[in-house]
Short mmCIF file of C-alpha atoms in Angstrom, two decimals:
data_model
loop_
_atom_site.label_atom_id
_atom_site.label_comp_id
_atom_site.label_asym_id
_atom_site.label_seq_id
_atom_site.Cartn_x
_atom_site.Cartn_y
_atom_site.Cartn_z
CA UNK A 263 4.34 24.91 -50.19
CA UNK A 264 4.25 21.59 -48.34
CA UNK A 265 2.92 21.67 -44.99
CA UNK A 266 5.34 20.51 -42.28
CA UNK A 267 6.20 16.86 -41.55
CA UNK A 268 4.68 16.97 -37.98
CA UNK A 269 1.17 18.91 -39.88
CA UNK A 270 1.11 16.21 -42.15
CA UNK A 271 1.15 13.37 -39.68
CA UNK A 272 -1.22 14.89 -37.15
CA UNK A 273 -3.86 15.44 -40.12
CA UNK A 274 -3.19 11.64 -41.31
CA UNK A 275 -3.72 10.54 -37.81
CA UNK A 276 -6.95 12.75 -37.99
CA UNK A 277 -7.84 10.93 -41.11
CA UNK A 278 -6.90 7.37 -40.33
CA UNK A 279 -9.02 7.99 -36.90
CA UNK A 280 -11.91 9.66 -38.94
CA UNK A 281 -11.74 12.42 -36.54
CA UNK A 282 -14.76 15.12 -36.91
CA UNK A 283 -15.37 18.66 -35.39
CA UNK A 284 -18.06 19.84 -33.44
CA UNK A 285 -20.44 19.89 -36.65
CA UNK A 286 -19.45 16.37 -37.50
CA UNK A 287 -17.71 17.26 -40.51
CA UNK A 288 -14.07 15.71 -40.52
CA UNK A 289 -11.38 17.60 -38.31
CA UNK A 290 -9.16 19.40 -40.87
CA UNK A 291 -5.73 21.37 -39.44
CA UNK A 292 -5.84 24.93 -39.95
CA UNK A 293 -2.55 26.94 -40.17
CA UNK A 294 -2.51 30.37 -38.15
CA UNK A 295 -0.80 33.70 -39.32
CA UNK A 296 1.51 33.27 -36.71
CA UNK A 297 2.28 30.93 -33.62
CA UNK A 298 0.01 30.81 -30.61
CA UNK A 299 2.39 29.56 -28.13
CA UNK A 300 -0.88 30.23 -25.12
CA UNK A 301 -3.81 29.26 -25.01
CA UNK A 302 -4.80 32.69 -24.97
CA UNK A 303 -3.26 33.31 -28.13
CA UNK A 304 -4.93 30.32 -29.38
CA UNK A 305 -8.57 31.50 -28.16
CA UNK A 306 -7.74 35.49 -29.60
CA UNK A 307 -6.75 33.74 -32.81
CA UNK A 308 -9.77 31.45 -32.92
CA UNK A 309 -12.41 33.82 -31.82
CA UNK A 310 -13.16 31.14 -28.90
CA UNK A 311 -12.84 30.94 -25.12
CA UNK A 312 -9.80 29.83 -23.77
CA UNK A 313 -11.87 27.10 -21.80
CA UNK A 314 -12.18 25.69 -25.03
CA UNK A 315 -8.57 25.29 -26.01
CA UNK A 316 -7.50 21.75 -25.22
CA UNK A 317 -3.64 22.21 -24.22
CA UNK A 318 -1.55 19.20 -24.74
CA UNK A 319 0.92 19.27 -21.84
CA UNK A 320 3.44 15.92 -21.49
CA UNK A 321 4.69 15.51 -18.01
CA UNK A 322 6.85 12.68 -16.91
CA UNK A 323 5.08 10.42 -15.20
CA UNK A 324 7.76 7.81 -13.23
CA UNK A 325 10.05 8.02 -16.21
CA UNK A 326 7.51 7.26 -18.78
CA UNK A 327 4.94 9.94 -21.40
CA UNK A 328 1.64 11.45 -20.06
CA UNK A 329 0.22 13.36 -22.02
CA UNK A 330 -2.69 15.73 -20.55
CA UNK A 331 -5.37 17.26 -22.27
CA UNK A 332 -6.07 20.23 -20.40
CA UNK A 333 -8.97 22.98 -20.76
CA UNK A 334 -6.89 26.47 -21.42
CA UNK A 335 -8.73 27.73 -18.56
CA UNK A 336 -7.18 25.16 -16.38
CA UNK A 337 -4.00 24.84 -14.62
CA UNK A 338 -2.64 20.99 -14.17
CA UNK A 339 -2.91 20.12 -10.62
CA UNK A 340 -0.07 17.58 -10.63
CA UNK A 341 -0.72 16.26 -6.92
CA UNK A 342 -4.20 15.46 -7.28
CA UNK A 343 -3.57 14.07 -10.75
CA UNK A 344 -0.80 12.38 -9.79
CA UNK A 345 -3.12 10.48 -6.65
CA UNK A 346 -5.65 9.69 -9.36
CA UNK A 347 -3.38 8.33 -11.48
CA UNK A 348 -1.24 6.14 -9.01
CA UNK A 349 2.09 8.01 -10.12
CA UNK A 350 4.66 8.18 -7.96
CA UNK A 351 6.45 11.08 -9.59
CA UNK A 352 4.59 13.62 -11.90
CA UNK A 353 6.31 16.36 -13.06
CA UNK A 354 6.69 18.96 -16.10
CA UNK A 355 8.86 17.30 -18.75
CA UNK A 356 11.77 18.52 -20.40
CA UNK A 357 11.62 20.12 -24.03
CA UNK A 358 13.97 17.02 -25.03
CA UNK A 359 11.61 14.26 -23.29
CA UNK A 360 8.57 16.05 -25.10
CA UNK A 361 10.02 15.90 -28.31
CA UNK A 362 11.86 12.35 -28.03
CA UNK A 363 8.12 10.79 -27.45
CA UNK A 364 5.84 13.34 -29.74
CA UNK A 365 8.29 14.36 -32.51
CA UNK A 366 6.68 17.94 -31.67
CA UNK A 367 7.69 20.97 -29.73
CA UNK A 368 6.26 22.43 -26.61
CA UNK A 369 3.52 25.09 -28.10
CA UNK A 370 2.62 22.49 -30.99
CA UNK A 371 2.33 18.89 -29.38
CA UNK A 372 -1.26 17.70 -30.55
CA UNK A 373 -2.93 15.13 -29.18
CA UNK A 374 -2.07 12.94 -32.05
CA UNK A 375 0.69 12.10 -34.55
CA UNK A 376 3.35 10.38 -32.31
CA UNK A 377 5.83 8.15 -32.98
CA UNK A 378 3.91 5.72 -30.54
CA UNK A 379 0.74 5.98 -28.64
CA UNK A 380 1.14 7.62 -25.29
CA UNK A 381 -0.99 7.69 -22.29
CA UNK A 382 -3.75 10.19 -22.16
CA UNK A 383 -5.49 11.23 -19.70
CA UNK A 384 -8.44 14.29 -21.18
CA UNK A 385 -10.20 17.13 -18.86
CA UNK A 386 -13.96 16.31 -18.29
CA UNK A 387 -13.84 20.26 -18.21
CA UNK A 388 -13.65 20.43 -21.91
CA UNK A 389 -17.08 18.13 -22.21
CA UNK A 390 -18.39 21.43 -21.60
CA UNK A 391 -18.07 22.74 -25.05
CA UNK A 392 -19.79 21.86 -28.58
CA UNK A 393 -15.98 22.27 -30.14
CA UNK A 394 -13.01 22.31 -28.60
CA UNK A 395 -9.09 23.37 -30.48
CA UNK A 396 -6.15 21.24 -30.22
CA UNK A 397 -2.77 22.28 -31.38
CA UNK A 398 -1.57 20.38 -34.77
CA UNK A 399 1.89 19.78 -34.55
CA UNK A 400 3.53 22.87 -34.76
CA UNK A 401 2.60 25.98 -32.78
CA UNK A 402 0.75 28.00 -35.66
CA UNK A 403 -1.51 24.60 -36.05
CA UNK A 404 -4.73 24.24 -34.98
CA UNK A 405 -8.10 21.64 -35.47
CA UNK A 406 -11.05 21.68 -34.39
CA UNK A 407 -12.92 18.32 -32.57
CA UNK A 408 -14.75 17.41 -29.79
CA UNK A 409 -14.45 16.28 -26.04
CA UNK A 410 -15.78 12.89 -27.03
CA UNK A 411 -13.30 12.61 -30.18
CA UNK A 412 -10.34 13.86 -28.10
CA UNK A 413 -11.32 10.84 -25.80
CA UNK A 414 -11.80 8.30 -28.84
CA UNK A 415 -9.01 9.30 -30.86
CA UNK A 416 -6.15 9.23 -28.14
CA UNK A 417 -7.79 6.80 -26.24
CA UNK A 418 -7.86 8.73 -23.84
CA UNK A 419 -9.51 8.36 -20.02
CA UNK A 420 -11.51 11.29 -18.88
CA UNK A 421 -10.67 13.10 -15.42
CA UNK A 422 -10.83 16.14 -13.65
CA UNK A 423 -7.07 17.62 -13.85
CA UNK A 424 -7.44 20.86 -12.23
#
């Protein structure tokens, strides 16, 4: 059985980027029994702390996709971020304005395998862990990396979102 569309372009992405996992082998996507729509799930899945889930949460962000990697054991605060950032509006987005600009659902969005690059901003909380897991484009997906491969393979900037 093929994997799904969305698995398939988030492990390319992985691939084309030369993404590795906390051992430095390269970052493979790992299908779950089931879907892990929290990060808890995710971690109880995993055998891992939640700390070390790295959510993918897109907010609007004046109209346009940001897309935060988040620490599970982290709540967005969108005010300070928001200040930080030198956005106007940031806010939740819609399950139609996630998928439009990932081509993945809420519960699955990884941090790669768009149709287009978005901005990134990653949690300095996750630097605290060897590994870290990232959703893979559907919500039983999973991968393992790093903090300093989340950063190099979204280009993302590093910030403290909570």
């Amino acid at each position: 059985m093929q994997p799904h569309p969305n698995v398939q372009a988030v492990q390319r992405a992985l691939d084309d980027a030369g993404a590795r996992n906390g051992s430095g082998e390269a970052s493979l996507v790992r299908l779950l029994p089931e879907a892990v729509h929290t990060a808890a799930a995710a971690a109880g899945a995993l055998g891992v702390a939640v700390g070390a889930i790295a959510n993918s949460l897109v907010f609007d962000a004046d109209d346009a996709p940001l897309l935060v990697l988040t620490s599970g054991a982290h709540r967005v605060d969108t005010v300070g971020l928001a200040a930080t950032l030198g956005v106007t509006h940031l806010r939740r987005a819609t399950p139609e304005f996630v998928k439009r600009h990932t081509g993945q659902v809420i519960g699955g969005v990884a941090p790669v395998g768009h149709p287009a690059p978005l901005r990134t901003v990653v949690d300095t909380a996750l630097a605290g862990y060897d590994e870290v897991w990232a959703a893979g484009g559907v919500p039983r997906a999973v991968f393992p990396t790093t903090y300093a491969e989340l950063l190099r393979i979204t280009t993302g900037a590093p910030a403290e979102v909570a």
